Short mmCIF file of C-alpha atoms in Angstrom, two decimals:
data_model
loop_
_atom_site.label_atom_id
_atom_site.label_comp_id
_atom_site.label_asym_id
_atom_site.label_seq_id
_atom_site.Cartn_x
_atom_site.Cartn_y
_atom_site.Cartn_z
CA MET C 1 -192.77 192.94 -144.26
CA LYS C 2 -195.29 194.65 -142.00
CA LEU C 3 -193.69 197.16 -139.67
CA ARG C 4 -195.13 198.08 -136.25
CA SER C 5 -193.29 201.38 -136.32
CA ARG C 6 -195.65 202.65 -139.05
CA GLU C 7 -198.22 203.07 -136.24
CA VAL C 8 -195.90 205.81 -134.90
CA VAL C 9 -194.24 207.43 -137.91
CA GLY C 10 -196.50 206.50 -140.83
CA GLY C 11 -198.87 208.77 -142.77
CA ILE C 12 -200.15 212.23 -141.93
CA GLU C 13 -200.98 211.02 -138.38
CA GLY C 14 -197.28 210.39 -137.81
CA LEU C 15 -196.30 213.99 -138.64
CA PRO C 16 -195.95 215.29 -135.04
CA LYS C 17 -194.15 212.10 -133.96
CA ARG C 18 -191.73 212.38 -136.85
CA ALA C 19 -191.13 215.94 -135.76
CA LEU C 20 -190.17 214.76 -132.31
CA PHE C 21 -187.80 212.18 -133.71
CA LYS C 22 -186.24 214.82 -135.90
CA ALA C 23 -185.50 216.80 -132.75
CA CYS C 24 -183.24 213.82 -131.86
CA GLY C 25 -181.41 214.23 -135.19
CA TYR C 26 -183.24 211.61 -137.28
CA GLN C 27 -184.08 212.41 -140.88
CA ASP C 28 -186.94 211.37 -143.21
CA ALA C 29 -184.87 208.56 -144.73
CA ASP C 30 -184.16 207.17 -141.27
CA LEU C 31 -187.84 207.12 -140.33
CA ARG C 32 -188.83 205.32 -143.54
CA ARG C 33 -186.69 202.34 -142.59
CA PRO C 34 -187.53 199.70 -139.94
CA LEU C 35 -186.88 201.12 -136.47
CA VAL C 36 -184.64 198.73 -134.54
CA ALA C 37 -184.12 199.13 -130.80
CA ILE C 38 -180.77 198.62 -129.16
CA ALA C 39 -181.48 197.83 -125.51
CA ASN C 40 -178.14 198.45 -123.81
CA SER C 41 -177.14 197.99 -120.16
CA TRP C 42 -174.05 200.18 -120.51
CA SER C 43 -173.02 202.13 -117.45
CA ARG C 44 -169.87 203.46 -115.76
CA VAL C 45 -170.66 201.49 -112.60
CA VAL C 46 -170.31 197.84 -113.68
CA PRO C 47 -167.00 196.40 -115.02
CA GLY C 48 -168.90 194.03 -117.29
CA HIS C 49 -170.66 197.00 -118.93
CA VAL C 50 -168.18 199.80 -119.41
CA HIS C 51 -167.29 198.56 -122.88
CA LEU C 52 -170.82 198.14 -124.12
CA ARG C 53 -171.03 201.57 -125.71
CA ALA C 54 -168.43 200.53 -128.28
CA LEU C 55 -170.32 197.29 -128.97
CA ALA C 56 -173.57 199.24 -129.39
CA ASP C 57 -171.90 201.45 -132.03
CA ALA C 58 -170.85 198.35 -133.92
CA VAL C 59 -174.34 196.89 -133.67
CA ALA C 60 -175.82 200.18 -134.94
CA GLU C 61 -173.43 200.15 -137.91
CA GLY C 62 -174.62 196.62 -138.76
CA ILE C 63 -178.26 197.60 -138.53
CA ARG C 64 -177.75 200.61 -140.82
CA CYS C 65 -175.79 198.57 -143.38
CA ALA C 66 -178.62 196.04 -143.46
CA GLY C 67 -181.30 198.71 -144.05
CA GLY C 68 -182.56 199.57 -140.59
CA THR C 69 -182.46 202.59 -138.29
CA PRO C 70 -180.95 201.88 -134.85
CA MET C 71 -182.38 203.61 -131.77
CA GLU C 72 -180.65 203.01 -128.47
CA PHE C 73 -181.96 203.05 -124.92
CA ASN C 74 -180.58 201.89 -121.58
CA THR C 75 -181.59 199.67 -118.69
CA ILE C 76 -180.34 199.52 -115.10
CA ALA C 77 -177.52 197.18 -114.04
CA ILE C 78 -176.39 195.96 -110.60
CA CYS C 79 -173.00 194.33 -110.11
CA ASP C 80 -173.31 191.47 -107.65
CA GLY C 81 -169.59 191.54 -106.86
CA ILE C 82 -169.73 195.19 -105.76
CA CYS C 83 -172.92 194.74 -103.72
CA MET C 84 -171.84 191.39 -102.16
CA GLY C 85 -172.21 191.08 -98.42
CA THR C 86 -174.20 194.32 -98.06
CA GLU C 87 -177.84 195.29 -97.81
CA GLY C 88 -177.51 196.36 -101.44
CA MET C 89 -177.34 192.68 -102.46
CA ARG C 90 -181.02 192.38 -101.63
CA TYR C 91 -181.83 194.44 -104.70
CA SER C 92 -179.87 192.33 -107.20
CA LEU C 93 -182.28 189.49 -107.99
CA PRO C 94 -185.36 191.76 -107.82
CA SER C 95 -183.72 193.98 -110.46
CA ARG C 96 -184.21 191.16 -113.00
CA GLU C 97 -187.94 191.83 -113.11
CA VAL C 98 -187.42 195.59 -113.38
CA ILE C 99 -185.09 195.09 -116.34
CA ALA C 100 -187.59 192.84 -118.05
CA ASP C 101 -190.37 195.35 -117.42
CA SER C 102 -188.28 198.26 -118.73
CA VAL C 103 -187.46 196.44 -121.94
CA GLU C 104 -191.10 195.52 -122.46
CA LEU C 105 -192.23 199.10 -121.75
CA MET C 106 -189.80 200.68 -124.24
CA LEU C 107 -190.41 198.14 -127.03
CA GLU C 108 -194.14 198.35 -126.74
CA ALA C 109 -194.42 202.11 -126.24
CA TYR C 110 -192.30 203.01 -129.26
CA ARG C 111 -193.66 200.16 -131.44
CA PHE C 112 -190.15 199.07 -132.45
CA ASP C 113 -189.91 196.53 -135.27
CA ALA C 114 -186.99 194.52 -133.86
CA VAL C 115 -184.47 194.65 -131.07
CA VAL C 116 -180.87 193.82 -130.22
CA ALA C 117 -180.33 193.43 -126.49
CA ILE C 118 -176.78 194.11 -125.27
CA ALA C 119 -175.98 192.94 -121.75
CA SER C 120 -173.45 191.42 -119.41
CA CYS C 121 -173.68 190.01 -115.91
CA ASP C 122 -176.05 188.09 -113.69
CA LYS C 123 -179.67 189.32 -113.61
CA ILE C 124 -179.14 191.74 -116.49
CA GLU C 125 -178.75 189.00 -119.17
CA PRO C 126 -181.80 187.01 -118.03
CA GLY C 127 -183.78 190.16 -117.41
CA MET C 128 -183.13 191.37 -120.95
CA LEU C 129 -184.08 187.96 -122.42
CA MET C 130 -187.24 187.81 -120.34
CA GLY C 131 -188.25 191.23 -121.72
CA ILE C 132 -187.62 190.44 -125.37
CA ALA C 133 -189.28 187.03 -125.03
CA ARG C 134 -192.33 188.66 -123.52
CA VAL C 135 -192.75 191.14 -126.35
CA ASP C 136 -191.80 188.56 -129.00
CA LEU C 137 -190.34 190.83 -131.65
CA PRO C 138 -187.53 189.64 -133.98
CA SER C 139 -184.70 189.74 -131.43
CA ILE C 140 -181.11 188.81 -130.85
CA MET C 141 -178.85 189.07 -127.80
CA LEU C 142 -175.26 190.24 -127.73
CA THR C 143 -173.55 189.36 -124.45
CA GLY C 144 -170.57 191.50 -123.46
CA GLY C 145 -168.02 188.71 -123.05
CA PRO C 146 -165.57 187.63 -120.39
CA MET C 147 -162.89 189.68 -118.68
CA LEU C 148 -159.35 188.51 -119.25
CA PRO C 149 -157.77 186.84 -116.20
CA GLY C 150 -155.15 188.68 -114.17
CA GLU C 151 -151.78 187.37 -113.16
CA TRP C 152 -149.91 187.42 -109.86
CA ARG C 153 -146.65 185.68 -109.07
CA GLY C 154 -146.96 183.38 -112.06
CA LYS C 155 -150.59 182.37 -111.38
CA ARG C 156 -153.74 183.42 -113.21
CA ILE C 157 -156.20 185.12 -110.88
CA ASP C 158 -159.70 186.63 -110.95
CA VAL C 159 -162.13 188.44 -108.68
CA ILE C 160 -162.73 185.29 -106.59
CA THR C 161 -159.04 185.32 -105.78
CA ALA C 162 -159.66 188.74 -104.24
CA PHE C 163 -162.76 187.61 -102.27
CA GLU C 164 -160.87 184.63 -100.91
CA ALA C 165 -157.84 186.79 -100.08
CA VAL C 166 -159.93 188.42 -97.34
CA GLY C 167 -160.20 185.10 -95.47
CA GLU C 168 -156.53 184.36 -96.13
CA VAL C 169 -155.52 187.64 -94.49
CA LYS C 170 -157.81 187.02 -91.50
CA SER C 171 -156.37 183.54 -90.99
CA GLY C 172 -152.76 184.70 -91.38
CA ARG C 173 -152.22 182.71 -94.57
CA LEU C 174 -151.62 185.86 -96.62
CA LYS C 175 -150.06 189.21 -95.82
CA GLU C 176 -152.19 192.33 -96.32
CA GLN C 177 -149.68 193.76 -98.75
CA GLU C 178 -149.96 190.59 -100.88
CA ALA C 179 -153.75 190.91 -100.85
CA LEU C 180 -153.45 194.54 -102.04
CA GLU C 181 -151.29 193.31 -104.93
CA ILE C 182 -154.06 190.82 -105.85
CA GLU C 183 -156.60 193.68 -105.71
CA GLU C 184 -154.57 195.60 -108.32
CA ARG C 185 -154.12 192.65 -110.68
CA CYS C 186 -157.19 190.40 -110.53
CA CYS C 187 -159.53 192.41 -112.80
CA PRO C 188 -157.25 193.71 -115.60
CA THR C 189 -159.89 194.49 -118.30
CA PRO C 190 -163.59 195.23 -118.72
CA GLY C 191 -165.90 192.26 -119.10
CA SER C 192 -167.74 189.71 -117.03
CA CYS C 193 -165.52 188.22 -114.32
CA ALA C 194 -163.13 185.76 -115.96
CA GLY C 195 -164.37 182.40 -114.62
CA MET C 196 -167.52 180.41 -115.27
CA PHE C 197 -169.43 182.47 -112.74
CA THR C 198 -173.08 183.42 -113.23
CA ALA C 199 -172.55 186.16 -115.84
CA ASN C 200 -170.56 183.94 -118.18
CA THR C 201 -172.75 180.88 -117.42
CA MET C 202 -175.83 182.84 -118.46
CA ALA C 203 -174.13 184.10 -121.61
CA CYS C 204 -173.25 180.51 -122.49
CA VAL C 205 -176.77 179.18 -121.93
CA ILE C 206 -178.27 182.09 -123.92
CA GLU C 207 -176.02 181.05 -126.81
CA ALA C 208 -177.02 177.41 -126.29
CA LEU C 209 -180.70 178.52 -126.36
CA GLY C 210 -180.04 179.87 -129.85
CA MET C 211 -180.57 183.53 -128.92
CA SER C 212 -177.10 184.84 -129.72
CA LEU C 213 -174.67 184.13 -132.57
CA PRO C 214 -172.29 181.16 -132.28
CA GLY C 215 -169.13 182.09 -130.43
CA VAL C 216 -170.47 185.25 -128.84
CA SER C 217 -170.67 184.16 -125.24
CA THR C 218 -167.02 183.16 -124.75
CA CYS C 219 -165.47 185.79 -127.02
CA PRO C 220 -163.38 188.13 -124.81
CA ALA C 221 -164.87 191.57 -124.06
CA VAL C 222 -161.82 193.46 -125.27
CA SER C 223 -161.18 191.56 -128.53
CA SER C 224 -161.60 192.88 -132.06
CA GLU C 225 -163.49 189.61 -132.74
CA LYS C 226 -166.15 190.88 -130.33
CA LEU C 227 -166.61 194.07 -132.34
CA LYS C 228 -166.96 192.03 -135.53
CA LEU C 229 -169.58 189.82 -133.90
CA ALA C 230 -171.39 192.96 -132.69
CA ARG C 231 -171.63 194.32 -136.22
CA LYS C 232 -172.73 190.91 -137.50
CA THR C 233 -175.44 190.82 -134.76
CA GLY C 234 -176.83 194.16 -136.04
CA GLU C 235 -176.91 192.84 -139.59
CA GLN C 236 -178.51 189.55 -138.51
CA VAL C 237 -181.43 191.12 -136.63
CA MET C 238 -182.53 192.60 -139.95
CA GLY C 239 -182.54 189.12 -141.43
CA LEU C 240 -184.70 187.90 -138.58
CA LEU C 241 -187.11 190.82 -139.20
CA ARG C 242 -187.38 190.04 -142.90
CA ARG C 243 -188.04 186.36 -142.18
CA GLY C 244 -190.38 186.97 -139.22
CA ILE C 245 -188.31 184.82 -136.86
CA ARG C 246 -189.24 185.61 -133.28
CA PRO C 247 -188.14 184.38 -129.83
CA SER C 248 -191.23 182.20 -129.57
CA THR C 249 -190.04 180.17 -132.58
CA ILE C 250 -186.56 179.71 -131.01
CA LEU C 251 -187.29 179.32 -127.29
CA THR C 252 -188.84 175.87 -127.43
CA ARG C 253 -188.67 173.11 -124.76
CA SER C 254 -185.95 171.41 -126.80
CA ALA C 255 -183.92 174.64 -126.79
CA PHE C 256 -184.25 174.93 -122.99
CA GLU C 257 -183.15 171.32 -122.57
CA ASN C 258 -180.13 172.06 -124.76
CA ALA C 259 -179.28 175.03 -122.52
CA ILE C 260 -179.58 172.96 -119.32
CA THR C 261 -177.44 170.22 -120.96
CA VAL C 262 -174.73 172.75 -121.71
CA ASP C 263 -174.94 174.14 -118.19
CA MET C 264 -174.47 170.67 -116.72
CA ALA C 265 -171.52 169.95 -119.01
CA LEU C 266 -169.90 173.27 -118.06
CA GLY C 267 -170.37 172.88 -114.30
CA GLY C 268 -171.82 176.37 -114.32
CA SER C 269 -173.54 178.57 -111.81
CA THR C 270 -176.53 177.40 -109.78
CA ASN C 271 -178.26 180.69 -110.56
CA THR C 272 -179.33 179.24 -113.92
CA VAL C 273 -181.83 177.17 -111.91
CA LEU C 274 -183.52 180.48 -111.08
CA HIS C 275 -183.11 182.22 -114.44
CA LEU C 276 -183.97 179.59 -117.02
CA PRO C 277 -187.42 178.87 -115.50
CA ALA C 278 -188.08 182.61 -115.35
CA ILE C 279 -187.22 182.96 -119.07
CA ALA C 280 -189.20 179.89 -120.02
CA LYS C 281 -192.27 181.26 -118.20
CA GLU C 282 -192.32 184.22 -120.62
CA VAL C 283 -192.96 181.88 -123.55
CA GLY C 284 -195.44 179.68 -121.68
CA ILE C 285 -193.05 176.85 -120.79
CA THR C 286 -192.74 175.38 -117.28
CA LEU C 287 -189.28 174.21 -116.26
CA PRO C 288 -189.61 172.51 -112.85
CA LEU C 289 -186.62 171.33 -110.82
CA GLU C 290 -187.34 167.78 -112.04
CA VAL C 291 -186.07 168.76 -115.51
CA PHE C 292 -182.74 169.94 -114.08
CA ASP C 293 -182.58 166.80 -111.89
CA ARG C 294 -183.21 164.47 -114.85
CA LEU C 295 -180.61 166.12 -117.08
CA SER C 296 -178.02 166.38 -114.27
CA LYS C 297 -178.14 162.60 -113.95
CA ARG C 298 -177.80 162.10 -117.70
CA VAL C 299 -175.22 164.70 -118.77
CA PRO C 300 -171.56 164.36 -117.76
CA GLN C 301 -169.39 167.32 -116.76
CA LEU C 302 -166.91 167.86 -119.62
CA CYS C 303 -165.30 171.17 -118.48
CA SER C 304 -163.59 172.24 -115.30
CA LEU C 305 -163.60 176.01 -115.16
CA ARG C 306 -163.09 178.51 -112.37
CA PRO C 307 -164.13 178.47 -109.56
CA GLY C 308 -164.17 174.64 -109.38
CA GLY C 309 -161.27 174.18 -111.85
CA GLN C 310 -158.39 176.21 -113.16
CA HIS C 311 -159.48 176.91 -116.77
CA MET C 312 -160.88 180.35 -117.59
CA VAL C 313 -163.60 181.29 -120.07
CA VAL C 314 -160.99 182.52 -122.57
CA ASP C 315 -159.58 178.98 -122.55
CA LEU C 316 -162.99 177.62 -123.45
CA HIS C 317 -163.17 180.14 -126.30
CA GLU C 318 -159.84 178.95 -127.63
CA ALA C 319 -161.18 175.39 -127.50
CA GLY C 320 -164.05 176.34 -129.82
CA GLY C 321 -166.51 177.80 -127.32
CA ILE C 322 -170.10 176.65 -126.81
CA PRO C 323 -170.53 175.23 -130.34
CA ALA C 324 -167.51 172.99 -129.77
CA LEU C 325 -168.90 171.83 -126.42
CA MET C 326 -172.33 171.16 -127.99
CA LYS C 327 -170.64 169.17 -130.74
CA GLN C 328 -168.68 167.19 -128.15
CA LEU C 329 -171.91 166.35 -126.34
CA GLY C 330 -173.10 164.46 -129.44
CA GLY C 331 -176.52 162.90 -129.13
CA LEU C 332 -177.20 164.68 -125.84
CA ILE C 333 -177.86 167.84 -127.84
CA LYS C 334 -181.01 168.24 -129.86
CA ARG C 335 -180.19 169.37 -133.42
CA THR C 336 -183.58 170.57 -134.62
CA PRO C 337 -184.23 173.86 -132.67
CA LEU C 338 -184.01 177.02 -134.73
CA THR C 339 -181.52 179.74 -133.74
CA VAL C 340 -180.98 183.44 -134.49
CA THR C 341 -178.67 182.50 -137.38
CA GLY C 342 -181.88 181.46 -139.16
CA LYS C 343 -180.53 177.92 -139.16
CA THR C 344 -180.97 174.94 -136.83
CA VAL C 345 -178.53 173.96 -134.09
CA GLY C 346 -177.41 171.02 -136.24
CA SER C 347 -176.63 173.29 -139.21
CA ASN C 348 -174.68 175.71 -136.99
CA LEU C 349 -172.53 172.88 -135.64
CA LYS C 350 -171.51 171.53 -139.04
CA GLY C 351 -167.85 172.24 -139.63
CA TRP C 352 -167.30 173.54 -136.09
CA LYS C 353 -164.23 171.91 -134.53
CA VAL C 354 -163.14 171.14 -130.99
CA VAL C 355 -159.57 172.34 -130.40
CA GLU C 356 -157.87 169.67 -128.32
CA ASN C 357 -156.32 171.83 -125.60
CA GLY C 358 -157.67 169.89 -122.61
CA VAL C 359 -160.50 172.27 -121.83
CA ILE C 360 -163.37 170.26 -123.32
CA ARG C 361 -163.04 166.58 -122.48
CA PRO C 362 -164.62 163.80 -124.63
CA LEU C 363 -167.73 161.98 -123.41
CA SER C 364 -165.57 158.94 -122.71
CA ARG C 365 -163.40 160.81 -120.17
CA PRO C 366 -165.57 163.37 -118.29
CA TYR C 367 -164.58 165.15 -115.09
CA GLN C 368 -167.57 163.46 -113.50
CA ARG C 369 -170.25 161.14 -114.85
CA ARG C 370 -173.13 163.42 -113.86
CA GLY C 371 -173.63 167.13 -114.46
CA GLY C 372 -172.11 169.93 -112.40
CA ILE C 373 -175.33 170.83 -110.61
CA ALA C 374 -177.35 168.48 -108.34
CA ILE C 375 -180.95 168.90 -107.19
CA LEU C 376 -181.54 167.72 -103.62
CA TYR C 377 -184.77 166.80 -101.84
CA GLY C 378 -185.50 165.59 -98.34
CA SER C 379 -186.87 166.53 -94.93
CA LEU C 380 -184.92 169.81 -94.94
CA ALA C 381 -185.94 170.71 -98.51
CA PRO C 382 -189.22 169.05 -99.48
CA GLY C 383 -189.55 171.60 -102.31
CA GLY C 384 -185.97 171.09 -103.48
CA ALA C 385 -182.53 172.66 -103.09
CA VAL C 386 -179.53 173.17 -105.41
CA LEU C 387 -175.88 172.18 -105.03
CA LYS C 388 -173.00 172.88 -107.40
CA THR C 389 -171.03 169.60 -107.51
CA ALA C 390 -168.41 170.83 -109.98
CA GLY C 391 -165.01 170.77 -108.24
CA LEU C 392 -166.26 168.96 -105.16
CA LYS C 393 -163.93 166.23 -103.83
CA ASN C 394 -166.61 164.60 -101.69
CA LEU C 395 -170.27 164.41 -102.54
CA LYS C 396 -171.47 163.52 -99.04
CA PHE C 397 -171.31 165.50 -95.81
CA SER C 398 -172.94 165.28 -92.40
CA GLY C 399 -172.47 167.47 -89.37
CA LYS C 400 -174.11 169.46 -86.61
CA ALA C 401 -175.92 172.67 -87.49
CA ARG C 402 -174.77 176.19 -86.55
CA VAL C 403 -177.79 178.39 -87.22
CA PHE C 404 -177.72 182.08 -88.21
CA GLU C 405 -180.71 184.29 -88.95
CA LYS C 406 -178.91 186.37 -91.58
CA GLU C 407 -175.68 186.36 -93.61
CA GLU C 408 -173.91 189.05 -91.59
CA ALA C 409 -174.09 186.98 -88.36
CA ALA C 410 -172.56 183.97 -90.10
CA VAL C 411 -169.80 186.07 -91.70
CA ARG C 412 -168.96 187.57 -88.30
CA ALA C 413 -168.76 184.07 -86.72
CA ILE C 414 -166.53 182.79 -89.53
CA SER C 415 -164.26 185.85 -89.27
CA GLU C 416 -163.93 185.41 -85.53
CA LYS C 417 -163.02 181.71 -86.06
CA LYS C 418 -166.08 180.48 -84.16
CA ILE C 419 -167.03 177.86 -86.77
CA ARG C 420 -165.57 174.41 -86.13
CA ARG C 421 -164.60 171.87 -88.74
CA GLY C 422 -167.34 169.37 -89.43
CA GLU C 423 -170.18 171.83 -88.82
CA VAL C 424 -172.99 172.79 -91.19
CA VAL C 425 -173.54 176.55 -91.26
CA VAL C 426 -177.24 177.25 -91.77
CA ILE C 427 -178.18 180.77 -92.93
CA ARG C 428 -181.89 181.35 -93.12
CA TYR C 429 -184.38 184.15 -93.80
CA GLU C 430 -182.40 184.97 -96.96
CA GLY C 431 -184.92 183.60 -99.47
CA PRO C 432 -186.92 185.58 -102.08
CA LYS C 433 -189.54 186.63 -99.53
CA GLY C 434 -187.59 186.39 -96.25
CA GLY C 435 -184.47 188.27 -97.29
CA PRO C 436 -186.12 189.69 -99.14
CA GLY C 437 -184.28 189.45 -102.43
CA MET C 438 -182.42 186.15 -101.99
CA ARG C 439 -178.87 187.44 -101.42
CA GLU C 440 -175.81 185.54 -102.60
CA MET C 441 -173.55 184.13 -99.83
CA LEU C 442 -170.21 184.61 -101.55
CA SER C 443 -168.76 186.60 -98.63
CA ALA C 444 -169.32 183.64 -96.29
CA THR C 445 -168.07 180.97 -98.69
CA SER C 446 -165.03 182.98 -99.75
CA LEU C 447 -164.03 183.48 -96.13
CA LEU C 448 -164.22 179.75 -95.52
CA ALA C 449 -162.17 179.11 -98.68
CA GLY C 450 -159.57 181.74 -97.73
CA MET C 451 -159.28 180.31 -94.21
CA GLY C 452 -158.69 176.78 -95.58
CA MET C 453 -161.95 175.37 -94.21
CA LEU C 454 -163.92 174.87 -97.46
CA GLU C 455 -163.63 171.05 -97.44
CA GLU C 456 -164.31 170.74 -93.72
CA VAL C 457 -167.47 172.87 -93.41
CA ALA C 458 -170.79 172.86 -95.29
CA LEU C 459 -173.22 175.72 -95.79
CA VAL C 460 -176.99 175.43 -96.26
CA THR C 461 -179.27 178.42 -97.00
CA ASP C 462 -182.62 179.44 -98.40
CA GLY C 463 -180.64 182.22 -100.11
CA ARG C 464 -178.44 181.57 -103.08
CA PHE C 465 -174.81 181.47 -104.07
CA SER C 466 -172.62 183.39 -106.46
CA GLY C 467 -171.34 181.61 -109.56
CA GLY C 468 -167.97 182.09 -107.91
CA THR C 469 -168.90 179.97 -104.94
CA ARG C 470 -167.19 176.60 -104.46
CA GLY C 471 -167.45 173.91 -101.83
CA MET C 472 -170.32 171.97 -100.16
CA CYS C 473 -172.77 174.88 -100.43
CA VAL C 474 -176.47 174.08 -100.74
CA GLY C 475 -178.80 176.95 -101.73
CA HIS C 476 -182.39 177.66 -102.81
CA VAL C 477 -183.74 175.53 -99.93
CA SER C 478 -187.51 175.40 -100.45
CA PRO C 479 -189.87 176.18 -98.86
CA GLU C 480 -187.86 179.04 -97.42
CA ALA C 481 -187.85 179.89 -93.71
CA ALA C 482 -190.18 182.88 -94.19
CA GLU C 483 -192.81 180.52 -95.57
CA GLY C 484 -192.49 178.08 -92.68
CA GLY C 485 -190.19 175.63 -94.41
CA PRO C 486 -188.30 173.07 -92.29
CA ILE C 487 -185.13 175.21 -92.43
CA ALA C 488 -186.96 177.61 -90.06
CA LEU C 489 -187.09 174.84 -87.43
CA VAL C 490 -183.41 173.88 -87.39
CA ARG C 491 -181.58 174.44 -84.09
CA ASP C 492 -177.92 174.45 -83.17
CA GLY C 493 -176.61 170.94 -82.79
CA ASP C 494 -179.19 169.25 -85.10
CA GLU C 495 -177.61 166.68 -87.45
CA ILE C 496 -177.86 167.49 -91.13
CA LEU C 497 -177.04 165.10 -94.01
CA ILE C 498 -176.10 166.28 -97.51
CA ASP C 499 -175.78 163.49 -100.07
CA ALA C 500 -175.35 164.67 -103.65
CA ARG C 501 -175.08 161.12 -105.06
CA GLU C 502 -178.47 160.18 -103.69
CA GLY C 503 -179.96 163.72 -104.09
CA ARG C 504 -180.80 164.08 -100.42
CA LEU C 505 -180.85 166.95 -97.94
CA GLU C 506 -182.04 165.65 -94.58
CA LEU C 507 -182.67 167.19 -91.16
CA LEU C 508 -182.07 164.21 -88.89
CA VAL C 509 -184.53 165.18 -86.16
CA GLU C 510 -187.52 163.09 -85.03
CA GLU C 511 -190.80 164.09 -86.63
CA ALA C 512 -192.45 164.44 -83.21
CA GLU C 513 -189.76 166.95 -82.17
CA LEU C 514 -190.29 168.95 -85.34
CA LYS C 515 -194.03 169.05 -84.76
CA GLU C 516 -193.36 170.38 -81.27
CA ARG C 517 -191.15 173.13 -82.72
CA GLU C 518 -193.84 174.06 -85.20
CA LYS C 519 -196.21 175.04 -82.40
CA GLY C 520 -196.41 178.77 -82.17
CA PHE C 521 -193.84 179.30 -84.91
CA ARG C 522 -194.09 182.73 -86.48
CA PRO C 523 -191.58 184.01 -89.04
CA PRO C 524 -190.11 187.47 -88.37
CA LYS C 525 -191.75 190.35 -90.20
CA PRO C 526 -189.05 192.82 -91.26
CA GLU C 527 -189.91 196.47 -91.72
CA LEU C 528 -189.91 197.00 -95.51
CA ARG C 529 -190.59 199.84 -97.89
CA GLY C 530 -190.23 200.63 -101.53
CA TYR C 531 -189.44 198.05 -104.11
CA LEU C 532 -188.28 195.40 -101.62
CA LYS C 533 -191.71 195.51 -99.95
CA PHE C 534 -193.37 195.01 -103.32
CA TYR C 535 -191.01 192.17 -104.25
CA ALA C 536 -191.41 190.33 -100.92
CA GLU C 537 -195.23 190.44 -101.36
CA HIS C 538 -195.14 189.02 -104.90
CA ALA C 539 -192.03 186.79 -105.28
CA SER C 540 -192.54 183.11 -105.83
CA SER C 541 -190.44 180.27 -104.40
CA ALA C 542 -186.85 179.70 -105.54
CA SER C 543 -188.06 176.32 -106.86
CA GLU C 544 -190.24 178.29 -109.30
CA GLY C 545 -187.46 180.68 -110.37
CA ALA C 546 -188.28 183.40 -107.78
CA VAL C 547 -190.43 185.03 -110.47
CA ARG C 548 -192.96 187.69 -109.64
CA LYS C 549 -196.43 186.18 -109.22
#
């Protein structure tokens, strides 16, 4: 077993470097063993991360017991829920690339032999996986696990209940004191927010990719089972090191198709359509929207989890988790890809059972015959757009446009009850370049939900949506307004058609009229500085994963 770390600590040339490590408390015996990084996104700022220190300790114990020396470092972490609806949200998606870069920098600079990446939450999980895939050391991910749901007046609640409570108060459907009670009860433990929002969706697809141990993604953050899986993760990375198993041998096209298949069956977050292509790019695989479109038409939705349904991620865990779902999917799952267990998907699924508790339906009785995400094309989105169909009662909507140049203006109009039923709210200049940063529109959609208008109003944006969004909400419209896409030409009163069954997003305006509107069109040029300026100059289209060019 050839160790990269010998470049740093081996021989007489390593003497001064060993001395520096000894200043950290390491001893000669530690430095003779493989040096295994623990990339941890722990902080005291994010609820999904406050428990990760304990998990890192368990991982370190597993590494030591298996003959390695753990060395921990941290990455940044932004909580979308806390930043939602503010200028801070512009920094969330761009942070994914910073996280990937920071992981690459640390792993390459210190010449680590292997790595365990510990993360929770949207952007952090894919950013970590992008970094370890790029460096291609023996690697394994440990995701932090879901928060337990809260309870209020006999009902299970979560953070989306709190977001929607704002609209309920504004519409008079809920008293402010009741909303404050929800605030106190909706997030009772650490962990990723309790529904199948982006954080838990990404954890599930990472497990489906084969990059974390079976059962990890749905195992509750505060359980003793999580600590046991953390220790086992530390032990297992040493097995990967001994066998030379790297992300490039696990992250194959078949593995990515398995992950998308699981996502469709879960009815998970639309943000996976950004993150999976970005991860695939790191191992030289292209995942165009057409792959998501093809699988969405083939894979039925077998689970109905929050926000579209009432089941929580802990319910999915009790049903057997992602391995049980993959087993239920039968021939739709490819069995041959290798995983971090050192075994194939098919070997991992042997003996795994589906607990019949109503959470994972059989193929013969799905929630809907197609997957929980639809890809739309048409005159309003020639480059594609994304719609979460999970939980939708109607898959077709048409109405007159109400156009807003940024999220805040739309939120203000919704709050002031200026949006009429049957309208299509268009929010533009929120894409990767135009935002910049491609903010999530959860504040707008939650207000509509809380005011009881979710089924009567549609929302279309070149921005994106939270995994907690529900309703007729179309995001990732490409090309975005800042690049001169058709969404930039929409005017109040234009008729818009959304048809998820046919995969269409149409601006029903005569072509001659649109050509007239194009004359002299110039997108606004916001004053930018710092990282947002850099990101806006280098971000690709949402249809390409909003990766940095």
